[in-house]
Coordinates of C-alpha atoms in Angstrom, one line a residue:
Chain A
M23 CA -16.8 -35.4 -9.7
I24 CA -14.3 -32.7 -10.5
S25 CA -13.7 -31.9 -14.1
P26 CA -10.1 -32.5 -15.3
V27 CA -10.2 -29.2 -17.1
L28 CA -10.7 -27.4 -13.7
F29 CA -7.8 -29.3 -12.1
W30 CA -5.3 -28.8 -14.9
S31 CA -6.2 -25.1 -15.3
V32 CA -5.8 -24.6 -11.6
A33 CA -2.5 -26.6 -11.6
I34 CA -1.1 -24.4 -14.4
L35 CA -2.4 -21.2 -12.8
T36 CA -0.7 -22.0 -9.5
V37 CA 2.5 -24.0 -10.1
I38 CA 4.0 -21.8 -12.8
P39 CA 3.6 -18.5 -10.9
A40 CA 4.7 -20.2 -7.7
L41 CA 8.0 -21.1 -9.4
S42 CA 8.8 -17.4 -9.6
L43 CA 9.5 -17.7 -5.9
L44 CA 12.6 -19.6 -6.8
F45 CA 13.6 -17.9 -10.1
A46 CA 12.4 -14.3 -10.1
K47 CA 15.0 -11.6 -9.3
K48 CA 12.7 -8.8 -8.2
A49 CA 10.5 -9.1 -5.1
V50 CA 7.7 -7.2 -6.7
H51 CA 7.5 -9.8 -9.5
V52 CA 7.3 -12.5 -6.9
A53 CA 4.5 -10.7 -5.1
M54 CA 2.5 -10.3 -8.2
S55 CA 2.9 -14.0 -9.1
I56 CA 1.8 -15.0 -5.6
V57 CA -1.3 -13.0 -6.2
A58 CA -1.9 -15.1 -9.3
V59 CA -1.4 -18.3 -7.2
M60 CA -3.9 -17.0 -4.6
V61 CA -6.5 -16.4 -7.3
G62 CA -5.9 -19.9 -8.7
L63 CA -6.4 -21.4 -5.3
A64 CA -9.6 -19.5 -4.9
V65 CA -10.9 -21.1 -8.1
A66 CA -9.9 -24.5 -6.8
Y67 CA -11.8 -23.9 -3.6
V68 CA -15.0 -22.9 -5.5
G69 CA -14.5 -26.0 -7.6
L70 CA -14.1 -28.2 -4.5
G71 CA -17.4 -27.0 -3.1
A72 CA -16.2 -24.2 -0.8
P73 CA -17.5 -21.0 -2.3
F74 CA -17.3 -19.1 1.0
L75 CA -13.6 -20.0 1.4
G76 CA -13.0 -19.0 -2.3
A77 CA -14.4 -15.5 -1.6
V78 CA -12.5 -15.3 1.7
Q79 CA -9.3 -16.3 -0.1
I80 CA -9.7 -13.5 -2.7
V81 CA -10.5 -10.9 0.0
V82 CA -8.0 -11.9 2.6
Y83 CA -5.0 -13.0 0.5
T84 CA -5.1 -11.1 -2.8
G85 CA -6.8 -8.1 -1.2
A86 CA -5.2 -7.7 2.2
V87 CA -2.1 -9.9 2.7
M88 CA -0.4 -9.5 -0.7
M89 CA -1.2 -5.8 -0.7
L90 CA 0.4 -5.6 2.7
F91 CA 3.5 -7.3 1.3
L92 CA 3.6 -4.8 -1.6
F93 CA 3.2 -2.0 0.9
V94 CA 6.2 -3.2 2.9
L95 CA 8.2 -3.8 -0.2
M96 CA 7.6 -0.1 -1.2
L97 CA 8.5 1.0 2.3
V98 CA 11.8 -0.8 2.5
G99 CA 12.6 0.1 -1.1
V100 CA 12.0 -2.1 -4.2
D101 CA 15.7 -1.9 -5.2
Q102 CA 16.9 -4.1 -2.3
R103 CA 19.5 -6.3 -4.1
E104 CA 19.7 -9.9 -3.1
S105 CA 23.3 -11.1 -2.7
M106 CA 23.8 -14.4 -4.4
K107 CA 27.1 -15.1 -2.6
E108 CA 26.8 -18.3 -0.6
T109 CA 27.8 -17.8 3.0
L110 CA 27.3 -21.5 3.8
V111 CA 29.1 -23.9 1.4
G112 CA 26.6 -25.9 -0.8
Q113 CA 23.6 -24.4 0.9
R114 CA 21.7 -24.1 -2.4
W115 CA 21.9 -27.8 -3.1
I116 CA 21.2 -28.8 0.4
A117 CA 18.1 -26.6 0.4
L118 CA 16.9 -27.9 -2.9
F119 CA 17.5 -31.5 -1.7
G120 CA 15.6 -30.8 1.5
A121 CA 12.6 -29.2 -0.2
G122 CA 12.5 -31.9 -2.8
G123 CA 12.7 -34.5 -0.1
V124 CA 9.8 -33.0 1.8
A125 CA 7.7 -33.0 -1.4
V126 CA 8.6 -36.6 -2.2
L127 CA 7.8 -37.7 1.3
L128 CA 4.4 -35.9 1.3
I129 CA 3.6 -37.3 -2.2
S130 CA 4.4 -40.9 -1.1
A131 CA 2.4 -40.4 2.0
V132 CA -0.6 -39.2 0.1
G133 CA -0.2 -42.0 -2.4
Q134 CA -0.8 -44.6 0.4
L135 CA -4.2 -43.1 1.1
A136 CA -7.1 -45.3 0.1
Y137 CA -10.2 -43.0 0.3
E138 CA -13.2 -43.3 -1.8
P139 CA -14.4 -39.7 -2.3
A140 CA -17.9 -39.1 -0.9
E141 CA -20.6 -38.9 -3.5
E142 CA -22.7 -36.3 -1.7
M143 CA -21.2 -33.1 -0.2
T144 CA -22.9 -30.3 1.7
E145 CA -21.9 -27.1 -0.1
G146 CA -19.7 -24.9 2.0
D147 CA -21.8 -21.8 1.7
P148 CA -21.6 -19.0 4.3
E149 CA -24.7 -20.3 6.1
A150 CA -23.4 -23.8 6.6
I151 CA -19.9 -22.5 7.7
A152 CA -21.5 -20.1 10.1
Q153 CA -23.6 -22.9 11.6
L154 CA -20.5 -24.9 12.4
L155 CA -18.4 -21.9 13.4
F156 CA -20.8 -20.7 16.0
T157 CA -21.7 -24.0 17.5
D158 CA -18.9 -26.6 17.5
Y159 CA -16.0 -24.2 17.1
V160 CA -17.2 -21.1 19.0
V161 CA -14.4 -21.3 21.5
V162 CA -11.8 -21.4 18.7
M163 CA -13.6 -18.3 17.2
E164 CA -13.1 -16.4 20.5
I165 CA -9.5 -17.4 20.8
L166 CA -8.9 -16.3 17.2
G167 CA -10.4 -12.9 18.1
A168 CA -7.9 -12.5 21.0
L169 CA -5.1 -13.6 18.6
L170 CA -6.0 -10.9 16.1
I171 CA -6.0 -8.2 18.7
T172 CA -2.7 -9.5 20.1
A173 CA -1.3 -9.4 16.6
A174 CA -2.4 -5.8 16.0
V175 CA -1.0 -4.7 19.3
G176 CA 2.2 -6.6 18.6
A177 CA 2.6 -4.9 15.2
L178 CA 2.1 -1.5 16.8
V179 CA 4.7 -2.2 19.5
L180 CA 7.2 -3.6 17.0
T181 CA 7.0 -0.7 14.6
H182 CA 6.9 2.0 17.3
T183 CA 10.0 4.3 17.5
P184 CA 10.5 6.6 20.5
R185 CA 11.0 10.3 19.6
L186 CA 14.6 11.3 20.0
T187 CA 14.3 15.0 19.5
P188 CA 11.8 17.3 21.2
R189 CA 8.7 18.1 19.1
R190 CA 8.8 21.4 17.2
G191 CA 5.3 22.9 17.5
Q192 CA 3.9 26.1 16.2
A193 CA 5.2 28.2 19.2
E194 CA 8.8 26.9 18.8
R195 CA 8.8 27.6 15.1
Q196 CA 7.4 31.1 15.6
R197 CA 10.1 31.8 18.2
A198 CA 12.9 30.6 15.8
R199 CA 11.5 32.8 13.0
V200 CA 11.5 35.9 15.2
L201 CA 15.0 35.1 16.5
A202 CA 16.2 34.9 12.8
G203 CA 15.0 38.5 12.3
A204 CA 11.9 37.9 10.3
N205 CA 9.0 40.4 10.4
P206 CA 6.8 39.2 13.3
V207 CA 3.5 40.5 11.7
N208 CA 1.7 39.6 8.5
R209 CA 2.7 41.1 5.2
P210 CA 0.3 43.6 3.8
M211 CA -2.3 42.6 1.3
P212 CA -1.8 43.8 -2.3
G213 CA -3.9 46.5 -3.9
V214 CA -4.5 50.2 -3.1
Y215 CA -7.7 50.5 -1.2
A216 CA -10.6 52.6 -2.5
R217 CA -8.7 53.0 -5.8
H218 CA -7.5 49.6 -7.1
N219 CA -7.6 46.4 -5.1
A220 CA -6.4 43.9 -7.7
L221 CA -3.8 41.3 -6.7
D222 CA -1.2 42.5 -9.2
V223 CA -0.7 46.0 -7.7
P224 CA 1.6 46.5 -4.7
A225 CA 0.1 48.1 -1.6
L226 CA 1.3 51.6 -0.6
D227 CA 3.0 52.2 2.7
P228 CA 2.0 55.3 4.8
E229 CA 4.6 57.4 2.9
G230 CA 3.1 56.4 -0.4
K231 CA 5.9 54.1 -1.5
P232 CA 4.9 50.7 -3.0
I233 CA 5.5 47.6 -0.9
E234 CA 6.8 45.1 -3.5
E235 CA 6.6 42.1 -1.2
S236 CA 2.8 42.5 -0.8
V237 CA 2.4 41.0 -4.3
S238 CA 2.5 37.3 -4.7
R239 CA 5.9 36.0 -5.7
V240 CA 4.3 33.9 -8.5
L241 CA 3.0 37.0 -10.3
E242 CA 6.4 38.6 -10.0
I243 CA 8.1 35.6 -11.6
R244 CA 5.5 35.6 -14.4
H245 CA 6.1 39.4 -15.0
Q246 CA 2.4 40.0 -14.4
M247 CA 3.0 42.6 -11.7
D248 CA 1.5 46.0 -12.3
T249 CA 3.0 49.2 -10.8
S250 CA 1.2 51.4 -8.4
T251 CA 2.8 54.6 -9.7
Q252 CA -0.5 56.0 -11.0
Y253 CA -2.1 55.7 -7.6
E254 CA 1.1 56.8 -5.9
A255 CA 1.2 60.0 -8.1
H256 CA -2.4 60.6 -7.3
L257 CA -2.0 60.3 -3.6
S258 CA 1.1 62.6 -3.6
D259 CA -0.6 65.3 -5.7
P260 CA -2.4 67.6 -3.2
S261 CA -4.5 69.3 -5.9
K262 CA -6.4 66.1 -6.6
R263 CA -6.7 64.9 -3.0
G264 CA -10.1 66.5 -2.4
T265 CA -11.9 64.7 -5.1
D266 CA -13.1 61.3 -4.1
K267 CA -13.3 59.8 -7.6
P268 CA -10.1 60.7 -9.3
D269 CA -9.1 59.8 -12.9
H270 CA -10.0 56.2 -12.2
E271 CA -12.2 56.2 -15.2
S272 CA -9.5 57.5 -17.5
L273 CA -7.2 54.8 -16.2
A274 CA -9.8 52.2 -16.8
K275 CA -10.6 53.6 -20.2
S276 CA -7.1 52.7 -21.6
D277 CA -7.4 49.2 -20.3
D278 CA -11.0 48.6 -21.5
A279 CA -10.6 50.3 -24.8
E280 CA -11.2 47.2 -26.8
T281 CA -14.1 45.9 -24.8
G282 CA -15.7 49.4 -24.7
E283 CA -15.6 49.6 -28.5
A284 CA -17.2 46.1 -28.7
E285 CA -20.0 47.2 -26.4
N286 CA -20.5 50.4 -28.5
G287 CA -20.7 48.3 -31.6
K288 CA -23.5 46.2 -30.0
E289 CA -25.4 49.3 -29.0
D290 CA -25.1 50.6 -32.6
E291 CA -26.7 47.5 -33.8
K292 CA -29.6 47.9 -31.6
Chain B
M10 CA -11.4 -36.8 -11.5
N11 CA -10.6 -37.7 -7.9
P12 CA -10.2 -34.8 -5.6
I13 CA -7.0 -36.4 -4.3
A14 CA -5.3 -34.8 -7.3
F15 CA -5.6 -31.5 -5.5
V16 CA -3.7 -32.9 -2.5
Y17 CA -0.9 -33.8 -4.9
L18 CA -1.0 -30.2 -6.2
A19 CA -0.8 -29.0 -2.6
T20 CA 2.3 -31.1 -1.9
V21 CA 4.0 -29.6 -5.0
L22 CA 3.1 -26.1 -3.9
F23 CA 4.3 -26.9 -0.4
G24 CA 7.7 -28.1 -1.8
I25 CA 8.1 -24.9 -3.8
G26 CA 7.3 -22.8 -0.8
A27 CA 9.8 -24.8 1.4
A28 CA 12.5 -24.4 -1.3
A29 CA 11.9 -20.6 -1.4
V30 CA 12.2 -20.4 2.4
L31 CA 15.5 -22.3 2.3
L32 CA 17.0 -20.7 -0.8
R33 CA 16.1 -17.0 -0.9
R34 CA 18.0 -14.4 1.1
N35 CA 15.4 -11.7 0.7
A36 CA 13.4 -11.8 3.9
I37 CA 10.1 -10.7 2.2
I38 CA 10.5 -13.4 -0.5
A39 CA 11.2 -16.1 2.1
F40 CA 8.1 -14.9 4.0
M41 CA 6.0 -15.3 0.8
G42 CA 7.3 -18.8 0.7
V43 CA 5.9 -19.4 4.2
E44 CA 2.6 -18.0 2.9
L45 CA 2.6 -20.4 0.0
M46 CA 3.2 -23.3 2.4
L47 CA 0.2 -22.2 4.5
N48 CA -1.9 -22.0 1.4
A49 CA -0.8 -25.4 0.2
A50 CA -2.0 -26.8 3.6
N51 CA -5.3 -25.0 3.1
L52 CA -5.8 -26.5 -0.3
A53 CA -5.1 -30.0 1.2
L54 CA -7.7 -29.3 3.9
V55 CA -10.3 -28.2 1.4
A56 CA -9.6 -31.2 -0.8
F57 CA -9.9 -33.6 2.2
S58 CA -13.1 -31.9 3.2
R59 CA -14.4 -32.6 -0.3
I60 CA -13.2 -36.3 0.0
H61 CA -15.0 -36.7 3.3
G62 CA -18.1 -34.8 2.3
E63 CA -17.9 -32.8 5.5
I64 CA -17.3 -29.1 5.8
D65 CA -15.2 -29.3 9.0
G66 CA -12.1 -29.2 6.9
Q67 CA -13.2 -25.9 5.4
V68 CA -13.7 -24.4 8.9
M69 CA -10.1 -25.5 9.7
A70 CA -8.9 -23.8 6.5
F71 CA -10.7 -20.7 7.6
F72 CA -8.9 -20.8 10.9
V73 CA -5.6 -21.2 9.1
M74 CA -6.4 -18.1 7.1
V75 CA -7.0 -16.1 10.2
V76 CA -3.8 -17.3 11.9
A77 CA -1.9 -16.5 8.6
A78 CA -3.2 -13.0 8.6
A79 CA -2.1 -12.4 12.1
E80 CA 1.3 -14.0 11.4
V81 CA 1.7 -11.7 8.3
V82 CA 1.1 -8.6 10.4
V83 CA 3.6 -9.5 13.0
G84 CA 6.2 -10.9 10.5
L85 CA 6.1 -7.7 8.4
A86 CA 6.4 -5.6 11.5
I87 CA 9.5 -7.5 12.4
I88 CA 10.9 -7.1 8.9
I89 CA 10.3 -3.3 9.1
A90 CA 12.0 -3.2 12.6
L91 CA 14.9 -5.1 11.1
F92 CA 15.1 -2.8 8.2
R93 CA 15.1 0.3 10.5
A94 CA 18.0 -1.2 12.5
R95 CA 20.2 -2.4 9.6
Q96 CA 19.0 -0.7 6.4
T97 CA 18.7 -4.2 4.8
I98 CA 16.3 -7.0 4.7
S99 CA 18.8 -9.7 3.7
L100 CA 18.6 -12.8 5.9
D101 CA 22.4 -13.2 5.9
E102 CA 23.1 -9.9 7.6
P103 CA 22.1 -10.9 11.1
A104 CA 24.8 -13.6 10.9
E105 CA 26.8 -11.3 13.2
L106 CA 24.6 -12.4 16.0
K107 CA 27.2 -15.2 16.6
G108 CA 29.3 -12.6 18.3

């Protein structure tokens, strides 16, 4: 038979979280308690000789249904306040009385049952369930498949909203940008070709003036932008124009002074 | 312990679920009450299956789970459609339907 420990632990694990349905203020707390109820019911199923149903309970209810509930809660906003004002007079007491009446009616009906529980029970493992599902209940299976597809299509239809404004694609956005007076072509890449092509140096336009907007705005904000005056000066100086390799080395020397010294030190050691 | 105890537990859970449906104004919480009632029915089915020693009751509980999953999908879609139309999921708001 079933051990009382199992029953009472399941009873405590289900009834106490289920009461949050009546007393918890926030819907998220209710959803999490219902997850606990579902887990408790899964334990009860396994204890009652239905291991397959226990697994399905965990997968379908805690895994899918309650997560769907939480998803919708987040979608509509978790801060939805529940008005406690009674629009119908005495509705709270009538509701409690009705629910209590249903419970009492059911309990008294169950109390009149006189069943001796069967001693032997075929375990409800997946194989046994499948045998029954695909022989005696195969038509029901088919109908349930149709029902699931209908439900999926119904959800799509119910949540579908028609588009009220025309779609703004790439072409429309480009047109709006040009109408607003933006430059229709790409901005130039940073760096001075054949002399210095790092990202922090602005490119030079045909007249030799630096194009500030060619450098990334981030570097500008961080004050990591370099100036291209050296290269500009070099380009505008006709005496140096002939030489292919200008004073690039001397420029680099000042930057790499420290590293150069370190390398020299290594060589000295050798 | 007799498995009929689980049927009593199921009736208690069913009562709590019914009270939640009748009392709460938040549509999602009321809907979770419906889910709890379905689960209570499932627990009763499994307990009766244990009492009879047959697994037909478990197959029925399985069918109830499938129907409940379909019902949740459509019900939550309705709640979202309601929320889009009125910016609230309170069950008292559509009282203006009386015209």
